[in-house]
Short mmCIF file of C-alpha atoms in Angstrom, two decimals:
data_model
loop_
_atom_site.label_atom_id
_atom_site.label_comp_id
_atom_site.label_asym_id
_atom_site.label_seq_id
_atom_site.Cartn_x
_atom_site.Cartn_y
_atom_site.Cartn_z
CA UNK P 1 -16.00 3.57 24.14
CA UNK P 2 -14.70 7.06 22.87
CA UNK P 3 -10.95 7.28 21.92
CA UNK P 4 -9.13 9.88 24.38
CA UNK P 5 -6.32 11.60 23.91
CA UNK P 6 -3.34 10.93 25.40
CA UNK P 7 -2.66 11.98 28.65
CA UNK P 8 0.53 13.60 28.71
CA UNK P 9 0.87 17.62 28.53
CA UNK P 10 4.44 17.22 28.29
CA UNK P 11 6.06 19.29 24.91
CA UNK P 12 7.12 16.88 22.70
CA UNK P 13 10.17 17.83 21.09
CA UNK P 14 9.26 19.13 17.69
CA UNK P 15 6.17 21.32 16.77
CA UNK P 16 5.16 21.40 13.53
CA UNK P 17 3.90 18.39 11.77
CA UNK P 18 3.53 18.15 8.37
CA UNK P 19 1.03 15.42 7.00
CA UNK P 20 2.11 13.67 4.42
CA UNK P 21 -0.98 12.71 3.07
CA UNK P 22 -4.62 13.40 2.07
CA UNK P 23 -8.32 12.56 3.16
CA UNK P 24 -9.41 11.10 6.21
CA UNK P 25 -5.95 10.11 7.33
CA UNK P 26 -4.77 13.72 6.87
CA UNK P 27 -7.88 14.66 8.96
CA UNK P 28 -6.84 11.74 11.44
CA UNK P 29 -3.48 12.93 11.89
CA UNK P 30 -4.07 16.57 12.41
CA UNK P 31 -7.10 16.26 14.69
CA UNK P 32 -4.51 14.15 16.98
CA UNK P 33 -1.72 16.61 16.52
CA UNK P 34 -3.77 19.23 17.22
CA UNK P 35 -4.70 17.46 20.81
CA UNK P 36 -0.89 17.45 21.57
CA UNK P 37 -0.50 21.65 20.98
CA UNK P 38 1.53 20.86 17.96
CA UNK P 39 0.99 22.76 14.38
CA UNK P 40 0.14 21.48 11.78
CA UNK P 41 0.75 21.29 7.67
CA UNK P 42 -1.23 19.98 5.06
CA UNK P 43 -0.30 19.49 1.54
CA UNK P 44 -2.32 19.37 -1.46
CA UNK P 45 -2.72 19.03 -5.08
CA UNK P 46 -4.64 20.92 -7.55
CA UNK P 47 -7.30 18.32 -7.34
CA UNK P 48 -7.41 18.97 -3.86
CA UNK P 49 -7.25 22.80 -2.77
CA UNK P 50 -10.77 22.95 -1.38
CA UNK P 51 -10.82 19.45 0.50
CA UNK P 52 -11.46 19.39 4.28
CA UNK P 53 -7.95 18.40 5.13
CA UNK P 54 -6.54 21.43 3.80
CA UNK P 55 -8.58 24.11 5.84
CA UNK P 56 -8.02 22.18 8.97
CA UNK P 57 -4.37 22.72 9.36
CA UNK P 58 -2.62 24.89 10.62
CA UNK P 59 -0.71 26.11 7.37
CA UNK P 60 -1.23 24.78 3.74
CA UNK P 61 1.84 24.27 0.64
CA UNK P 62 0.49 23.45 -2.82
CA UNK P 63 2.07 20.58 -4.41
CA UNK P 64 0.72 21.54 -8.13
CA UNK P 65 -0.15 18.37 -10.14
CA UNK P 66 -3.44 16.25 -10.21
CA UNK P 67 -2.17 12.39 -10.26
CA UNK P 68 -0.58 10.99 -7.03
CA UNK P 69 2.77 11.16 -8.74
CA UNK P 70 2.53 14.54 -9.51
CA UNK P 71 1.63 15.45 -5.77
CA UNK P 72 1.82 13.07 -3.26
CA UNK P 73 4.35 10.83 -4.34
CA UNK P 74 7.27 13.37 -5.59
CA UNK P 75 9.03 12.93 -2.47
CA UNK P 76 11.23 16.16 -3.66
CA UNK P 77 7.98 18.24 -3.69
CA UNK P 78 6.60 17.24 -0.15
CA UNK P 79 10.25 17.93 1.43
CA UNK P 80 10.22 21.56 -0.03
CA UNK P 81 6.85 21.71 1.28
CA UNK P 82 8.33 20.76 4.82
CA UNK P 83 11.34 23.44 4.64
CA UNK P 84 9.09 25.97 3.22
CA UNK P 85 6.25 25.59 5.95
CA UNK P 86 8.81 25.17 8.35
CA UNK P 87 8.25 21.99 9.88
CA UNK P 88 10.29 19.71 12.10
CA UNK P 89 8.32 16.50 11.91
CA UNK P 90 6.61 14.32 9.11
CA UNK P 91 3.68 12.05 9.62
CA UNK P 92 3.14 10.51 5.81
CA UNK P 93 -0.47 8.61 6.96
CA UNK P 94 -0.65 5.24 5.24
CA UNK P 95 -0.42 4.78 1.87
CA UNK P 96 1.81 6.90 -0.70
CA UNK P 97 4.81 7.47 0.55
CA UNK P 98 4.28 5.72 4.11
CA UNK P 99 6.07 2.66 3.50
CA UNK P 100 9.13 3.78 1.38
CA UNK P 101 11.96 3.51 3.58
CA UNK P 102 13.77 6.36 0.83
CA UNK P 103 11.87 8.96 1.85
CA UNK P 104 11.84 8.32 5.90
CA UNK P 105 15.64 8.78 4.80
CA UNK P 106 14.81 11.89 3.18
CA UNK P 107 12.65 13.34 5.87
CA UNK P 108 15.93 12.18 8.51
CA UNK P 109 18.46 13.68 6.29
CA UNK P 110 16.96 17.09 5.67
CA UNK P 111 16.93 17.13 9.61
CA UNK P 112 13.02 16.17 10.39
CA UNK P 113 11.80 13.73 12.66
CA UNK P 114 10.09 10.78 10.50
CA UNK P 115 6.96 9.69 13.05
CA UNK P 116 7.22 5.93 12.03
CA UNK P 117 9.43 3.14 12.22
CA UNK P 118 12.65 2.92 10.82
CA UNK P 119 13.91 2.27 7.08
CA UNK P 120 15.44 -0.90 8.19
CA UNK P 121 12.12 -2.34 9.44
CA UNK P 122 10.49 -0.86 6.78
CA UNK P 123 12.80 -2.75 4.29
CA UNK P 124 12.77 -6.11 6.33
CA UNK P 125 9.12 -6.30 5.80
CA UNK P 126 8.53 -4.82 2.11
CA UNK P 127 9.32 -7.88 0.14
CA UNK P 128 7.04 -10.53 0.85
CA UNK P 129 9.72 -13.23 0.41
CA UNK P 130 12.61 -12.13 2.53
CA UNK P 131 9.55 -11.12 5.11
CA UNK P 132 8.75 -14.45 5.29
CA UNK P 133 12.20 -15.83 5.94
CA UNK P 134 12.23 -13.38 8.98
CA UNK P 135 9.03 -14.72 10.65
CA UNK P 136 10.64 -18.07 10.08
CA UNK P 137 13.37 -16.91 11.98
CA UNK P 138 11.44 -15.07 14.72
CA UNK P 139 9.15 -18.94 15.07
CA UNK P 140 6.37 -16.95 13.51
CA UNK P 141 4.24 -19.95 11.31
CA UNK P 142 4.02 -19.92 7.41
CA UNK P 143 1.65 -21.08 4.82
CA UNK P 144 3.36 -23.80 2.70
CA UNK P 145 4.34 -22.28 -0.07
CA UNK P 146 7.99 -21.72 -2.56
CA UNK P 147 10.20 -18.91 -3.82
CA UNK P 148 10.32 -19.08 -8.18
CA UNK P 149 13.80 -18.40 -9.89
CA UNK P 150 12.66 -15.54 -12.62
CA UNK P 151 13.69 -17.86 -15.46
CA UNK P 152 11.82 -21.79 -14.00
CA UNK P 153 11.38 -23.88 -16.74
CA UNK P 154 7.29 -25.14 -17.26
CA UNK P 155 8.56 -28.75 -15.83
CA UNK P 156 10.08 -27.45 -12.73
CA UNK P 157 7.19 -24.62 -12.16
CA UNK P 158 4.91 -27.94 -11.98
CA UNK P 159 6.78 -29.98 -9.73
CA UNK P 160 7.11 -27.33 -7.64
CA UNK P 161 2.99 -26.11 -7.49
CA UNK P 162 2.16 -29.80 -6.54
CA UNK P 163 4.65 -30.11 -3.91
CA UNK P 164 2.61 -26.35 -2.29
CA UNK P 165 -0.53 -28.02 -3.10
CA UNK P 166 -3.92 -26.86 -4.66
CA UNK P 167 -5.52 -24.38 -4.50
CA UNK P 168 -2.70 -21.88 -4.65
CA UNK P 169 -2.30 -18.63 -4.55
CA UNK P 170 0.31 -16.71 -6.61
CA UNK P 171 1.77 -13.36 -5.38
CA UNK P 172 4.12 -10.85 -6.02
CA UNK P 173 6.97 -10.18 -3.30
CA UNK P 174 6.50 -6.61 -3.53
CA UNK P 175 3.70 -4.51 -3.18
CA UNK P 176 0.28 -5.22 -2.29
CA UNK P 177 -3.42 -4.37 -2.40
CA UNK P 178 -4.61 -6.93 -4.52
CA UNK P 179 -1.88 -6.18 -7.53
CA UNK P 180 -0.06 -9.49 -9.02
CA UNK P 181 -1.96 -12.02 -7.23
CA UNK P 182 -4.04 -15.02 -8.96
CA UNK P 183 -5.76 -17.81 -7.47
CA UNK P 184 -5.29 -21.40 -9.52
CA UNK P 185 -7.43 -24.15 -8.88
CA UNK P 186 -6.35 -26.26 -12.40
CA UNK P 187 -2.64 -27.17 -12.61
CA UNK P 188 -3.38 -26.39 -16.43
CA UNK P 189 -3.84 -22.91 -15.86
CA UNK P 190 -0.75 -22.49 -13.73
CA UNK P 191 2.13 -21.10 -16.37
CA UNK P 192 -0.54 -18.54 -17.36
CA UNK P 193 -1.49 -17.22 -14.19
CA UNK P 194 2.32 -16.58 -13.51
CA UNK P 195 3.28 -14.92 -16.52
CA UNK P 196 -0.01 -12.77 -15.81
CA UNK P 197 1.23 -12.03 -12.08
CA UNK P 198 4.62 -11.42 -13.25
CA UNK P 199 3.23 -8.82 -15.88
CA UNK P 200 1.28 -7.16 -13.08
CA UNK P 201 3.78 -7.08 -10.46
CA UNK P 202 6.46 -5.67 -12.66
CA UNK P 203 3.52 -2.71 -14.03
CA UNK P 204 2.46 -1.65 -10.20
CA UNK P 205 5.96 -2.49 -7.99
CA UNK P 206 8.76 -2.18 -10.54
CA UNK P 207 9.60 -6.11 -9.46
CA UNK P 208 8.33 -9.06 -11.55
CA UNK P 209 9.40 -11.57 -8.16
CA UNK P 210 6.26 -13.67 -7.63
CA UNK P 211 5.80 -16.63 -5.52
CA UNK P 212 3.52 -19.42 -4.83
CA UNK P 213 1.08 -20.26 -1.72
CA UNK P 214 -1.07 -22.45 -0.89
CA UNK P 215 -4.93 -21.03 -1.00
CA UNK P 216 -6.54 -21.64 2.51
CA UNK P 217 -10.36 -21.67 1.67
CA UNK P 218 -12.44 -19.93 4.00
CA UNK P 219 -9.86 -18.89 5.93
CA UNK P 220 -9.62 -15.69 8.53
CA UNK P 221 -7.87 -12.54 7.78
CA UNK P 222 -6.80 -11.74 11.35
CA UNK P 223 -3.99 -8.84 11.99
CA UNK P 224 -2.35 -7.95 15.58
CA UNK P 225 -1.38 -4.58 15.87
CA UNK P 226 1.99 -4.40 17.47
CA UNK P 227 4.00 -0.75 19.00
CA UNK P 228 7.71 -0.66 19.79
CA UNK P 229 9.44 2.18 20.88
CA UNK P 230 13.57 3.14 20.86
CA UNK P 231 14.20 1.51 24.26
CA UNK P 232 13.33 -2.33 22.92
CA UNK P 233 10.16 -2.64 24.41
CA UNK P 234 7.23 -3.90 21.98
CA UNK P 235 3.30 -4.51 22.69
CA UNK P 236 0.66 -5.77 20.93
CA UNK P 237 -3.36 -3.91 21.12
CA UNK P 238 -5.16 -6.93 20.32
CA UNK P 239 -6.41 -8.49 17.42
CA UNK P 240 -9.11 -7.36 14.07
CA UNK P 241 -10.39 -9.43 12.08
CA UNK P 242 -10.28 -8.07 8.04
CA UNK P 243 -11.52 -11.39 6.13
CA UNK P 244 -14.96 -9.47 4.52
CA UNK P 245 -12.72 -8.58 1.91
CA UNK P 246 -13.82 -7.60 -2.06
CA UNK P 247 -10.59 -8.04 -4.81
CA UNK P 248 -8.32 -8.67 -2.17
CA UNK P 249 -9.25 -5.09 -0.30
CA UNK P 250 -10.79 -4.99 3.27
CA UNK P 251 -14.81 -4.10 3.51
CA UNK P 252 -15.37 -4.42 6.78
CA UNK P 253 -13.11 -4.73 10.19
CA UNK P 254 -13.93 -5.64 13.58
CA UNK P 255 -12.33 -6.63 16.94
CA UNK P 256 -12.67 -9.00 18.74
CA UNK P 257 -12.34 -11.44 16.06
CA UNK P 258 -15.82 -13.76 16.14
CA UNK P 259 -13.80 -17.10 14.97
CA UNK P 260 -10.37 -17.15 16.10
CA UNK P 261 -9.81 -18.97 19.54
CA UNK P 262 -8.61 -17.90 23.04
CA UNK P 263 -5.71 -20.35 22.38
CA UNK P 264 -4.92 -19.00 18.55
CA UNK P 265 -4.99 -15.70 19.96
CA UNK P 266 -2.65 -16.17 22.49
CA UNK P 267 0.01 -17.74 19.52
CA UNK P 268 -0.59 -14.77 17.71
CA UNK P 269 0.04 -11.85 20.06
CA UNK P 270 3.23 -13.86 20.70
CA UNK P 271 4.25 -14.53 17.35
CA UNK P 272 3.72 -10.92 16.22
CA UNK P 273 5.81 -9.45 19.03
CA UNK P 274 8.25 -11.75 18.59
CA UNK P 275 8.53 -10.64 14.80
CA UNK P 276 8.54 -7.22 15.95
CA UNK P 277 11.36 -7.76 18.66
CA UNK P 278 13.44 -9.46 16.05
CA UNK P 279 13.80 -6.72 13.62
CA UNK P 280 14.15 -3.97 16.46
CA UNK P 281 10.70 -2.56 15.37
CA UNK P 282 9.72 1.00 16.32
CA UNK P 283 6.17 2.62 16.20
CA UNK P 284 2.85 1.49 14.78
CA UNK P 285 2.72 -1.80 12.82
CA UNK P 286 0.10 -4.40 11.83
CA UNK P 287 1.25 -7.90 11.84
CA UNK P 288 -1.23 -9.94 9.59
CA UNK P 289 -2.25 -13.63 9.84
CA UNK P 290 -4.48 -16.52 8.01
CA UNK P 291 -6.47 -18.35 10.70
CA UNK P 292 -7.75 -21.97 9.54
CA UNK P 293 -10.37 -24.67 11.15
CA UNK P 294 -12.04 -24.25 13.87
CA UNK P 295 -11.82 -25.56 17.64
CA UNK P 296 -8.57 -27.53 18.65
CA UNK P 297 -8.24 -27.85 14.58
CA UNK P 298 -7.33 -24.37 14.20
CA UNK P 299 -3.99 -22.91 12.99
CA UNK P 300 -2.27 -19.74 11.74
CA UNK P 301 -0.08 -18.88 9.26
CA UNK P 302 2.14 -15.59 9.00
CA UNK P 303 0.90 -13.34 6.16
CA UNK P 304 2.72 -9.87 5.89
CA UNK P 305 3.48 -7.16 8.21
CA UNK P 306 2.12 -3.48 7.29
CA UNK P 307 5.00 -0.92 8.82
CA UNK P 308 2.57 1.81 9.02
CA UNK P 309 -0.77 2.48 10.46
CA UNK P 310 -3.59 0.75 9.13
CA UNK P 311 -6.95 2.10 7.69
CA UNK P 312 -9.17 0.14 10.40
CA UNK P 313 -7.09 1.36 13.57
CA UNK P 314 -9.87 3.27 15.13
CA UNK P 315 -11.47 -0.01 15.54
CA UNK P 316 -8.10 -0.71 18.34
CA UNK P 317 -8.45 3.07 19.51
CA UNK P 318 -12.68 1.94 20.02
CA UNK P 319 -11.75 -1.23 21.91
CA UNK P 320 -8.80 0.01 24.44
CA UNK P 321 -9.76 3.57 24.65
CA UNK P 322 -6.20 4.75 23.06
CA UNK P 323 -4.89 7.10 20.74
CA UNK P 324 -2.88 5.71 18.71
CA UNK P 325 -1.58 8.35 16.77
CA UNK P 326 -0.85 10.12 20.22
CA UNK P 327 1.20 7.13 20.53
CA UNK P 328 3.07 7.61 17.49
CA UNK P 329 4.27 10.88 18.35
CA UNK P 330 5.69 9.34 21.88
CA UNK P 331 7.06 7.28 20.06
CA UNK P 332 8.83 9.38 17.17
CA UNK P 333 9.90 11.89 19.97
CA UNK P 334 12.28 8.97 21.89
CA UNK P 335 9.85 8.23 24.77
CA UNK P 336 8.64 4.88 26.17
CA UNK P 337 5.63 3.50 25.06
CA UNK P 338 2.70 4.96 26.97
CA UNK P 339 1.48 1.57 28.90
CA UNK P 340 3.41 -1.55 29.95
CA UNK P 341 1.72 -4.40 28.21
CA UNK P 342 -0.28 -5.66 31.29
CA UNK P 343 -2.33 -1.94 31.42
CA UNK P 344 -3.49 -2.33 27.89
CA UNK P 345 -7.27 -3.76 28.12
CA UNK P 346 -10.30 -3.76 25.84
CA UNK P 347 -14.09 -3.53 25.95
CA UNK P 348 -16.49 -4.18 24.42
CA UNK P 349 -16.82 -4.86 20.22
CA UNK P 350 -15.84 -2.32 17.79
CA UNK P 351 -17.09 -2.23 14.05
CA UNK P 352 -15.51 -0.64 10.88
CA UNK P 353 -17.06 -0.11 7.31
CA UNK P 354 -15.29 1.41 4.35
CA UNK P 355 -18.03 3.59 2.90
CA UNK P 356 -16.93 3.94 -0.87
CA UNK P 357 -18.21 6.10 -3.86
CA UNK P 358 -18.55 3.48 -6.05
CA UNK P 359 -21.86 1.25 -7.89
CA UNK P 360 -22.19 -2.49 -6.08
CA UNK P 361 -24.61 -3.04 -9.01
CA UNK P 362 -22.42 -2.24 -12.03
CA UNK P 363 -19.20 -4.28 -10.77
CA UNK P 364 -18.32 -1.60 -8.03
CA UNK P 365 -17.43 1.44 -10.72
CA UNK P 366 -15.83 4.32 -8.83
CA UNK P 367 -18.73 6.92 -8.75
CA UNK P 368 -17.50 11.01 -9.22
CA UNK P 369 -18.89 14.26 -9.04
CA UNK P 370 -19.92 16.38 -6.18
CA UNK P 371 -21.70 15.37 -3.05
CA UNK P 372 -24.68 17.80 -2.81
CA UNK P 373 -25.66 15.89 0.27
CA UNK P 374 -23.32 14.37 2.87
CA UNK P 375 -25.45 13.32 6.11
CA UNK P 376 -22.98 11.19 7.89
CA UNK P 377 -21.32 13.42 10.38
CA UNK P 378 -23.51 13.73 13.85
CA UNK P 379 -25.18 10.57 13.57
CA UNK P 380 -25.69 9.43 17.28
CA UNK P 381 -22.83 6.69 18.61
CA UNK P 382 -21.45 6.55 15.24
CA UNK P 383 -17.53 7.84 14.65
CA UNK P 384 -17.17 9.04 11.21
CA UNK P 385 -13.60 10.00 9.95
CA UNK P 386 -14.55 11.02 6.60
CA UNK P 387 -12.39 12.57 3.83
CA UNK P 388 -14.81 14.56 2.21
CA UNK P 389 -17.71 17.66 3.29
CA UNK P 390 -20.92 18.10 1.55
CA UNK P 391 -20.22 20.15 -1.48
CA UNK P 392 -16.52 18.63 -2.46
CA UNK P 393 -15.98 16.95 -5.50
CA UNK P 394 -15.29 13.38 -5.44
CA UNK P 395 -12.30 12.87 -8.27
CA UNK P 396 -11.30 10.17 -10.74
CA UNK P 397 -7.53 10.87 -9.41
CA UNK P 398 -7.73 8.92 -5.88
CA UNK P 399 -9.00 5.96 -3.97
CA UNK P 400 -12.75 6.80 -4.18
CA UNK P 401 -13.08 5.99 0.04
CA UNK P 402 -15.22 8.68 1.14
CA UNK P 403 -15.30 7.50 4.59
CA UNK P 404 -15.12 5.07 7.72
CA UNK P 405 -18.16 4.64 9.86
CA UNK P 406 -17.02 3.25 12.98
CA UNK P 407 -19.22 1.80 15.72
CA UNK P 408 -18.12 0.76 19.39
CA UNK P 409 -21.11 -1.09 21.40
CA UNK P 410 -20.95 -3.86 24.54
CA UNK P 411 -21.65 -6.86 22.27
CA UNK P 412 -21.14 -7.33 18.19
CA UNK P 413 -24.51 -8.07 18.11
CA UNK P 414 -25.16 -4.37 19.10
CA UNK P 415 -22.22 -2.60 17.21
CA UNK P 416 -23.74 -4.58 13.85
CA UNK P 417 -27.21 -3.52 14.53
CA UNK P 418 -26.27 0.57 15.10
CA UNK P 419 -24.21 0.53 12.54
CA UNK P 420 -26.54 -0.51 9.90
CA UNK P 421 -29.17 1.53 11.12
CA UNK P 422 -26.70 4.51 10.63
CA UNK P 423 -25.97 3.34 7.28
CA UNK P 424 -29.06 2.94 6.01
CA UNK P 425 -30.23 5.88 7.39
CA UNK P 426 -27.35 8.41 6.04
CA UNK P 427 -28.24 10.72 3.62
CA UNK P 428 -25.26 11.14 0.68
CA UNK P 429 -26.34 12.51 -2.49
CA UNK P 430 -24.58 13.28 -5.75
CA UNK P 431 -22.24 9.93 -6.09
CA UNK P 432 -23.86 6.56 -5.73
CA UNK P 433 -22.06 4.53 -2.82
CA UNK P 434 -22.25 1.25 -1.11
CA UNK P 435 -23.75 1.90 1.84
CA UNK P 436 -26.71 -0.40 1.30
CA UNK P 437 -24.26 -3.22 0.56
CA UNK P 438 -22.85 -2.52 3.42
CA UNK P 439 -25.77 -2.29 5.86
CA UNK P 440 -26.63 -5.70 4.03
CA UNK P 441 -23.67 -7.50 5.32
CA UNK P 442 -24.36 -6.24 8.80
CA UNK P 443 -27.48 -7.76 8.74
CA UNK P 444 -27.17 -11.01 7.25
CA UNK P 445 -27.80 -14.29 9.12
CA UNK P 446 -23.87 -15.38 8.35
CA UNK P 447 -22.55 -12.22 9.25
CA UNK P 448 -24.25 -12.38 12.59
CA UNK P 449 -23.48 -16.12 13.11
CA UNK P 450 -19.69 -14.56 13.09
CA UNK P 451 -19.28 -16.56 9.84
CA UNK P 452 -16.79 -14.40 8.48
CA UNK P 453 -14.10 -16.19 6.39
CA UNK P 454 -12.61 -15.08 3.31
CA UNK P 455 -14.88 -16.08 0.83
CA UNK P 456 -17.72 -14.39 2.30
CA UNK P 457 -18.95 -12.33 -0.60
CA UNK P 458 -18.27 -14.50 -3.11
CA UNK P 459 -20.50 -16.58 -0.89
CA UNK P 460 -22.94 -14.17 -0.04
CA UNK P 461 -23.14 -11.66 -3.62
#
């Protein structure tokens, strides 16, 4: 199934939309907006003045600067971007600046309309801790688990891990991707592990707040993605599952999810609307769950929720046949969500892969320089939203994705099957990349068997 745009011709209310962003997202974003009649602006830093995203907007600002704080994250540099392009609307994408509730108040104050959900969600949901007291609240599930006071004596940090249980895991309330989080398996390692979080959180998030969960082994990273609009209303798209995971950091997406019941699935899309009705949530938003056992046996556990679109939502889009950046814009402009919940179906099995420029055989190094080959684009039933065009240079200053290869077929079987044949037959040259790894997973007997927990390439090297 092909995404299609949305079917409204109706103007929305503001007309130039400046991307907040860079790469495929930016791409994303613009390609949608573009659907819609709107304008478009792209910003960009030095790094960055020849990438795709750039010639495929309407109008271009330079941000100056190489690093992501010297471009993407100086909030004062992308809003005189905005006024000097002349935009009334700001779509920042995910990542950067997507989930900082200071800068939707920015882009509301200088008089733009912010396409995402409010600060107040967005603040509900940042810290990990308070997030969790919410979904509590709302009846959503949680992992056992216990807040730590910053200055817990050794005695009281041990009475407190054995009460959560081991394995645990220990995390940082703020932030994410990976950052201040250690598994401990040996009560003896426990003191060192938090000091080591601590350090880590307080170096990425500017908050040294860490707390401790139990570890779920070979559980299910399954997310519901969730849309509210201004009036109250709030629907869920369905489920992914995210659990081939490397550090932490999703490899490979796909929905329907091959492990978690009928019956879990059914608690889920409840529990995640529920969460989302409780804080008065507006727009796109990913709601993200553990899933353990199997059968009757299995349970859920509340995770996090993402107040932004996610990376893997074209595998939603493949399923139901919806835009959902089209939806964003509905939403940002004051209109009711598109569909009632009971007109939202899916078909089918959709499959995402991260394609990265990086070396699976020396410990997944980042891989730069230019891409004198990129053979991707065009290949038959495969969606690529890539970031990069044969001939760019891929750059030590960002995430090294270089694209999503996205396949929608009538059974996973299927989806798995064209989608490693597309991998393995693309033809990228100039940075080494994991796209045999990738086509390996696809294939193996686990992966096929829907044996996807967790701990599946730790498992399966």
């Amino acid at each position: 199934m092909t995404t299609r745009t949305h079917p409204s011709t109706e103007p929305l209310p503001f007309r130039r939309v400046l991307v907040a962003n860079r790469g495929e997202i930016a791409r994303r974003v613009i390609r949608s907006c573009r659907d819609r009649g709107l304008e478009t602006v792209s910003v960009f830093s030095d790094a960055d003045r020849g990438a795709p995203h750039v010639d495929e907007a309407t109008y271009a600002v330079a941000l100056g600067g190489t690093s992501s704080a010297e471009s993407y994250l100086d909030v004062a540099k992308v809003l005189d971007a905005a006024a000097r392009a002349g935009a009334d609307a700001v779509h920042p994408g995910y990542g950067f600046l997507s989930e900082n509730p200071e800068f939707a108040e920015a882009v509301a104050a200088a008089g733009l309309t912010w396409i995402g959900p409010t600060p107040e969600s967005m603040r509900a949901m940042a810290l990990k801790v308070e997030a969790k007291r919410l979904a509590a609240a709302a009846g959503v599930p949680l992992v056992p688990g216990a807040e730590l006071a910053a200055d817990v004596s050794d005695d009281e940090l041990a009475r407190t891990a054995a009460a959560v249980g081991f394995p645990l895991l220990v995390k940082a309330s703020a932030g994410g991707g990976g950052k201040g989080m250690r598994v401990v398996r040996d009560p003896a390692d426990l003191v060192e592990a938090v000091e080591g979080a601590r350090r880590e959180a307080a170096s990425s998030f500017g908050d040294p707040t860490v707390f401790l969960e139990r570890y779920l082994e070979r559980s299910r990273h399954v997310e519901v993605q969730v849309f509210g609009d201004v009036h109250g209303d709030v629907v869920h798209l369905f489920e992914r599952e995210c659990s081939i995971q490397r550090r932490h950091q999703k490899v490979v997406e796909e929905a329907p999810s091959p492990g978690a019941t009928a019956a879990t699935l059914e608690q889920m899309y409840a529990a995640a609307v529920s969460l989302a009705q409780a804080i008065g949530y507006v727009g796109a938003g990913t709601v993200e769950f553990l899933v353990s056992g199997e059968g009757q046996e299995q349970e859920f556990f509340f995770l996090e929720m993402n107040t932004r679109l996610q990376v893997e939502h074209p595998v939603t889009e493949e399923t139901t046949g919806l835009d959902l950046v089209a939806w964003q814009l509905d939403v940002a402009a004051g209109r009711p969500l598109p569909l009632p919940q009971s007109a939202i179906e899916r078909h089918g099995h959709a499959i995402e892969v991260r394609l990265y420029a990086e070396d699976p055989a020396q410990g997944f190094l980042p891989s730069t320089g230019t891409l004198t080959t990129f053979e991707l684009d065009g290949l038959r039933g495969v969606r690529v939203d890539s970031a990069v065009a044969e001939g760019d240079v891929v750059s030590p200053f960002y995430d090294p994705m270089l694209a999503k290869a996205i396949v929608h077929a009538p059974t996973r079987e299927a989806a798995a099957a064209d989608l490693a044949g597309a991998l393995s037959h693309s033809g990228i040259s100039g940075v080494t990349t994991n796209a045999a790894m990738l086509a390996a997973v696809l294939r193996s007997e686990a992966f096929l068997e829907g044996d996807t927990t967790t701990a599946f390439l730790d498992e399966h090297p």
